[in-house]
Amino acid sequence: MSYVKNWFKDFWNTFVREFIDIFSDGGVLIIFFVAGFGYPLLYNLVYKNGVLNDTPIAIVDNADCALSHRFIRELDATREVSVQANCINMEEAKKLMQERKVKGIVYIPSDFDDNAARLETARLSVYTDMGSFIYYKNLLTAANSVMLAEMNRIGVERYCAQGLTIQQARQLVQPVKYESNNPYNQTNSYSIFLISAILLVIVQQTMFYGMSLLTGTRREQFKGVGLLNKDMSGYGVGRVVLGRAAAYWFVYLGIAMYIAFIVPAIFDIPQRGSFWDILVLLAFYLTATVTFCLTWSSLITKRETVFVLLLFISPIALFLTGFSWPTSAFPKFWKLFSYAFPSTFGVQAYINLNTAGGDLSTVTFQIVALTIQSICYYFLACIAMYIENIYMLKKASFLRKREALARKIGFSIEQNRRIIGGEDAAKEYIDQLK
Amino acid sequence: MFSQRQYIWKVLVRELGIWAHRPIYVIGSLVTMIMCTVFYLTFLGQGVPSDLPIGVVDLDNSSVSRTFSSQLDATQAGKVIHFETFSEARDAMQKGNITGFCVLPSGLNADIQAQRQPTITFYTNGLYFLGGTLAYKDLLTMSNLTSGAVHRQVLRMKGLDDATIMNLLRPVDVDIHMIGNSTMDYGAYLSTTLLPGMLEMVIIILIIYSFGAELKYGTSRHLLRTAGGKMRNAIAGKVLMYTLYFTAIGLALEIILYDWMGFPLAGSIWNMFLDVFLLVISSEAVGIFIIGLFPVTRFALSIGALFSILSISLSGFTLPIETAPPYIQGLSWIVPIRHYYLFAVQEAIFGSGFAGWYQEIIHMLLFLFLPYTVHTRLKKAYIYQNYPKN
């Protein structure tokens, strides 16, 4: 009985202390609340109109015939491109493209009409600016859809001229029809695709940077990240880790709910999933994220260093979710590496639930993965804290041993401290040795 | 008394001393850049993703439908996974296991023979942009090929020769020429802007840290003494060293991208060297500006982190910036990597030379005015050390 009571007392004390620390550190608050709340809004503003319409193109029409005119009209009428310039020759069009006034050129050679009249293939060329793949995608889509429509139309005209009825000609030209659907992102909007992926990455990364800041601060003040009561001497690691985790978990439940439910609503990102399903996912995701952050933040020794050393991880974590480069094409090593991040599974599950409108059964794999991560990282965090406690208890003797070693090879740590941190740091160092 | 040049030299030597004693500087710059380069170049190393899982629900099970599946499987982009029912396939797509699927209706073959124009339906997952687009392209091509094959067979029966048939099948054809990236290499496209973007991030963060650490550890007065009491010399000494160091990293990066990896470059690599040098100095100016504006290391680092992560989006190399609202378009001007990207498009894609990118030189040089605006503020902070250290 007293063990259970003690356990809860320690857990509660750690929880409260961590909670107070979070809310009394301005830097942590900025990252958790200002960045956590502001970043999703900023990203949404940047990607607010996720669709590029009417990409400007130039036309070089050397054929100047009814067919080429119709082709150009139909191109101009597509959502994707808009004819901005009619050029006399390629030189003029190329110049416009280089000045980036147009992002593509449609070149219709002079034999276009003749070829069509001779019942041969009439060819035209499209040039696109690869500065952004979206330009290419727009031109390709527009040119392809106009080409397919024209192919059928001309084909039908030709067979009709040979005496077939329109119905017969259509059946001959297009024996199989097709119908395409893009159910989850009908306009192929860039924002729906990007924002759905980025939201939960923001949850993980802001938590990681904030927690590391707090860890670094405590280390600078020569306190351990989660000191145990003196009398527990090591075997109470589990409850302390749980206590700290719970504090972050509850703080972040609010932030994550804002990011997962309110932000998409503000910016008209589809919300097709059920509220409770996503809440269940968030609970698992936050558990994995908190333990992940507890483990890795234990490597941070100074307050600011996390930004200098680990900021570059954020875009990498985003790529590892497979939102852009498909998971099936990941090199093996990076695929394994991606399993280390809760965001990999969290983002995939969130996309499936929220944007593709699946239910919990579609994310079983990810939930299981997040649970495994939580368990692994929990034990890793415990080990890290256990090692730190031993280190803190025997710090002075460790430092003395290091000093002796440094002297042996003719290297003065004290002198180093003086150069980097001034007189105070050197004095502090000497105090620690005692 | 020393000359100004000697003071600058002394600051530089002092900075080298700090670097030698604190590994964070090298880890935060060179090691970070190496890790990023290795990551993006190996991660996207394939250039174009291949063997994307695409589902086929074959309800017909005829020679036509089986040919369709096997040809789809044979394309470079696709790898066919068979499903029994529509709902199984939809489930797999919702789980993100396949990027798209198509339904071959029952009676497909019979309907084709009877000229009843059956419909093949396909579904793509637009939540995975690249995968979804490639799956769409593959499925579209396959449906048209199927139509074409039937059409051809009919014409052959009529006794036409193959050349005439080809002309009848394709009355119009479009060749697409991709200027500046003819293989649609996704790796080249992303890493040629992302990696310089990471360089910008590293520079801004490290500059802020370097100037901020003097405040945090209370060594700022020592720095000023070394610089002969002149903030100008202190900044010049530090910046000189960082410029040399980061320019070396930048040049190495350009060589890796355009020479070693052989990513498409229409112009000259020397001009790209100029571009990356301008990126280095303009990013340094942004870093000094941020720490001068907020002489609290931790706060300035948070701002720098926010700025540099967002600048990758604002460069507009993925989603063109013209889609953003006007105030965001304006914001993109204060991001060095945006100008680097515009310069690189001119040089690497069009090879247009000076006439194409001289404006970007001016834009990036304008950043150099930024440090002057915070010069006095930073000097005061260095002397009085009156800002919170954490």
PDB file of C-alpha atoms in Angstrom, chain A residues 30-130:
ATOM      1  CA  ILE A  30       7.134  31.005 -27.045  1.00  0.00           C
ATOM      2  CA  ILE A  31       7.896  27.726 -28.767  1.00  0.00           C
ATOM      3  CA  PHE A  32       4.908  25.810 -27.422  1.00  0.00           C
ATOM      4  CA  PHE A  33       2.275  28.459 -27.776  1.00  0.00           C
ATOM      5  CA  VAL A  34       3.462  31.170 -30.166  1.00  0.00           C
ATOM      6  CA  ALA A  35       5.154  28.780 -32.619  1.00  0.00           C
ATOM      7  CA  GLY A  36       2.680  25.959 -31.981  1.00  0.00           C
ATOM      8  CA  PHE A  37      -0.250  28.255 -32.619  1.00  0.00           C
ATOM      9  CA  GLY A  38       1.305  30.591 -35.168  1.00  0.00           C
ATOM     10  CA  TYR A  39       3.189  28.218 -37.441  1.00  0.00           C
ATOM     11  CA  PRO A  40       0.144  26.329 -38.725  1.00  0.00           C
ATOM     12  CA  LEU A  41      -1.506  29.668 -39.499  1.00  0.00           C
ATOM     13  CA  LEU A  42       1.574  30.942 -41.347  1.00  0.00           C
ATOM     14  CA  TYR A  43       1.849  27.809 -43.421  1.00  0.00           C
ATOM     15  CA  ASN A  44      -1.788  28.050 -44.315  1.00  0.00           C
ATOM     16  CA  LEU A  45      -1.376  31.628 -45.447  1.00  0.00           C
ATOM     17  CA  VAL A  46       1.596  30.765 -47.648  1.00  0.00           C
ATOM     18  CA  TYR A  47      -0.274  27.862 -49.211  1.00  0.00           C
ATOM     19  CA  LYS A  48      -3.688  29.469 -49.021  1.00  0.00           C
ATOM     20  CA  ASN A  49      -4.555  29.127 -52.692  1.00  0.00           C
ATOM     21  CA  GLY A  50      -3.072  25.756 -53.356  1.00  0.00           C
ATOM     22  CA  VAL A  51      -3.996  25.663 -57.015  1.00  0.00           C
ATOM     23  CA  LEU A  52      -2.135  27.442 -59.776  1.00  0.00           C
ATOM     24  CA  ASN A  53      -4.612  28.418 -62.477  1.00  0.00           C
ATOM     25  CA  ASP A  54      -3.969  29.983 -65.863  1.00  0.00           C
ATOM     26  CA  THR A  55      -0.243  29.467 -66.160  1.00  0.00           C
ATOM     27  CA  PRO A  56       0.780  32.015 -68.825  1.00  0.00           C
ATOM     28  CA  ILE A  57       1.989  30.536 -72.099  1.00  0.00           C
ATOM     29  CA  ALA A  58       3.119  31.879 -75.466  1.00  0.00           C
ATOM     30  CA  ILE A  59       1.972  30.575 -78.840  1.00  0.00           C
ATOM     31  CA  VAL A  60       4.032  30.348 -81.998  1.00  0.00           C
ATOM     32  CA  ASP A  61       1.528  29.453 -84.683  1.00  0.00           C
ATOM     33  CA  ASN A  62       3.311  28.946 -87.989  1.00  0.00           C
ATOM     34  CA  ALA A  63       0.439  26.932 -89.458  1.00  0.00           C
ATOM     35  CA  ASP A  64      -2.207  29.600 -88.929  1.00  0.00           C
ATOM     36  CA  CYS A  65      -5.084  27.324 -89.951  1.00  0.00           C
ATOM     37  CA  ALA A  66      -8.509  26.465 -88.636  1.00  0.00           C
ATOM     38  CA  LEU A  67      -7.228  23.398 -86.817  1.00  0.00           C
ATOM     39  CA  SER A  68      -4.394  25.232 -85.068  1.00  0.00           C
ATOM     40  CA  HIS A  69      -6.727  28.064 -84.102  1.00  0.00           C
ATOM     41  CA  ARG A  70      -9.156  25.624 -82.562  1.00  0.00           C
ATOM     42  CA  PHE A  71      -6.352  23.883 -80.701  1.00  0.00           C
ATOM     43  CA  ILE A  72      -5.138  27.177 -79.236  1.00  0.00           C
ATOM     44  CA  ARG A  73      -8.664  28.230 -78.256  1.00  0.00           C
ATOM     45  CA  GLU A  74      -9.219  24.983 -76.447  1.00  0.00           C
ATOM     46  CA  LEU A  75      -5.889  25.279 -74.640  1.00  0.00           C
ATOM     47  CA  ASP A  76      -6.748  28.789 -73.532  1.00  0.00           C
ATOM     48  CA  ALA A  77     -10.081  27.537 -72.237  1.00  0.00           C
ATOM     49  CA  THR A  78      -8.517  24.980 -69.866  1.00  0.00           C
ATOM     50  CA  ARG A  79      -8.227  25.767 -66.189  1.00  0.00           C
ATOM     51  CA  GLU A  80      -4.515  25.125 -66.224  1.00  0.00           C
ATOM     52  CA  VAL A  81      -3.150  27.513 -68.868  1.00  0.00           C
ATOM     53  CA  SER A  82      -3.927  30.838 -70.411  1.00  0.00           C
ATOM     54  CA  VAL A  83      -2.505  32.200 -73.663  1.00  0.00           C
ATOM     55  CA  GLN A  84      -0.674  35.411 -72.884  1.00  0.00           C
ATOM     56  CA  ALA A  85       1.233  36.101 -76.069  1.00  0.00           C
ATOM     57  CA  ASN A  86       1.125  35.268 -79.751  1.00  0.00           C
ATOM     58  CA  CYS A  87       4.663  35.317 -81.029  1.00  0.00           C
ATOM     59  CA  ILE A  88       5.920  35.531 -84.576  1.00  0.00           C
ATOM     60  CA  ASN A  89       8.794  33.144 -84.097  1.00  0.00           C
ATOM     61  CA  MET A  90      10.441  30.939 -81.512  1.00  0.00           C
ATOM     62  CA  GLU A  91      13.089  33.539 -80.735  1.00  0.00           C
ATOM     63  CA  GLU A  92      10.484  35.957 -79.493  1.00  0.00           C
ATOM     64  CA  ALA A  93       8.727  33.284 -77.449  1.00  0.00           C
ATOM     65  CA  LYS A  94      11.986  32.038 -75.954  1.00  0.00           C
ATOM     66  CA  LYS A  95      12.812  35.554 -74.899  1.00  0.00           C
ATOM     67  CA  LEU A  96       9.463  35.859 -73.110  1.00  0.00           C
ATOM     68  CA  MET A  97      10.055  32.541 -71.388  1.00  0.00           C
ATOM     69  CA  GLN A  98      13.525  33.566 -70.282  1.00  0.00           C
ATOM     70  CA  GLU A  99      12.117  36.768 -68.844  1.00  0.00           C
ATOM     71  CA  ARG A 100       9.663  34.446 -67.094  1.00  0.00           C
ATOM     72  CA  LYS A 101       6.679  36.293 -68.467  1.00  0.00           C
ATOM     73  CA  VAL A 102       5.408  32.991 -69.803  1.00  0.00           C
ATOM     74  CA  LYS A 103       6.080  29.550 -68.340  1.00  0.00           C
ATOM     75  CA  GLY A 104       5.620  27.582 -71.518  1.00  0.00           C
ATOM     76  CA  ILE A 105       5.547  27.733 -75.301  1.00  0.00           C
ATOM     77  CA  VAL A 106       3.267  25.904 -77.723  1.00  0.00           C
ATOM     78  CA  TYR A 107       4.895  25.680 -81.121  1.00  0.00           C
ATOM     79  CA  ILE A 108       2.758  24.707 -84.099  1.00  0.00           C
ATOM     80  CA  PRO A 109       4.920  24.018 -87.177  1.00  0.00           C
ATOM     81  CA  SER A 110       3.895  25.174 -90.645  1.00  0.00           C
ATOM     82  CA  ASP A 111       3.244  21.595 -91.873  1.00  0.00           C
ATOM     83  CA  PHE A 112       0.639  21.056 -89.155  1.00  0.00           C
ATOM     84  CA  ASP A 113      -2.341  21.681 -91.416  1.00  0.00           C
ATOM     85  CA  ASP A 114      -0.864  19.859 -94.411  1.00  0.00           C
ATOM     86  CA  ASN A 115      -0.223  16.766 -92.354  1.00  0.00           C
ATOM     87  CA  ALA A 116      -3.735  16.818 -91.048  1.00  0.00           C
ATOM     88  CA  ALA A 117      -5.111  17.223 -94.576  1.00  0.00           C
ATOM     89  CA  ARG A 118      -2.986  14.294 -95.821  1.00  0.00           C
ATOM     90  CA  LEU A 119      -4.433  12.174 -93.001  1.00  0.00           C
ATOM     91  CA  GLU A 120      -1.008  11.953 -91.419  1.00  0.00           C
ATOM     92  CA  THR A 121      -0.059  12.776 -87.851  1.00  0.00           C
ATOM     93  CA  ALA A 122      -0.040  16.515 -87.228  1.00  0.00           C
ATOM     94  CA  ARG A 123       2.648  17.245 -84.653  1.00  0.00           C
ATOM     95  CA  LEU A 124       3.108  20.193 -82.371  1.00  0.00           C
ATOM     96  CA  SER A 125       5.657  20.871 -79.634  1.00  0.00           C
ATOM     97  CA  VAL A 126       5.280  22.129 -76.108  1.00  0.00           C
ATOM     98  CA  TYR A 127       8.176  23.633 -74.135  1.00  0.00           C
ATOM     99  CA  THR A 128       7.878  24.061 -70.392  1.00  0.00           C
ATOM    100  CA  ASP A 129       9.838  25.902 -67.728  1.00  0.00           C
ATOM    101  CA  MET A 130      11.030  23.294 -65.222  1.00  0.00           C
TER     102      MET A 130
END
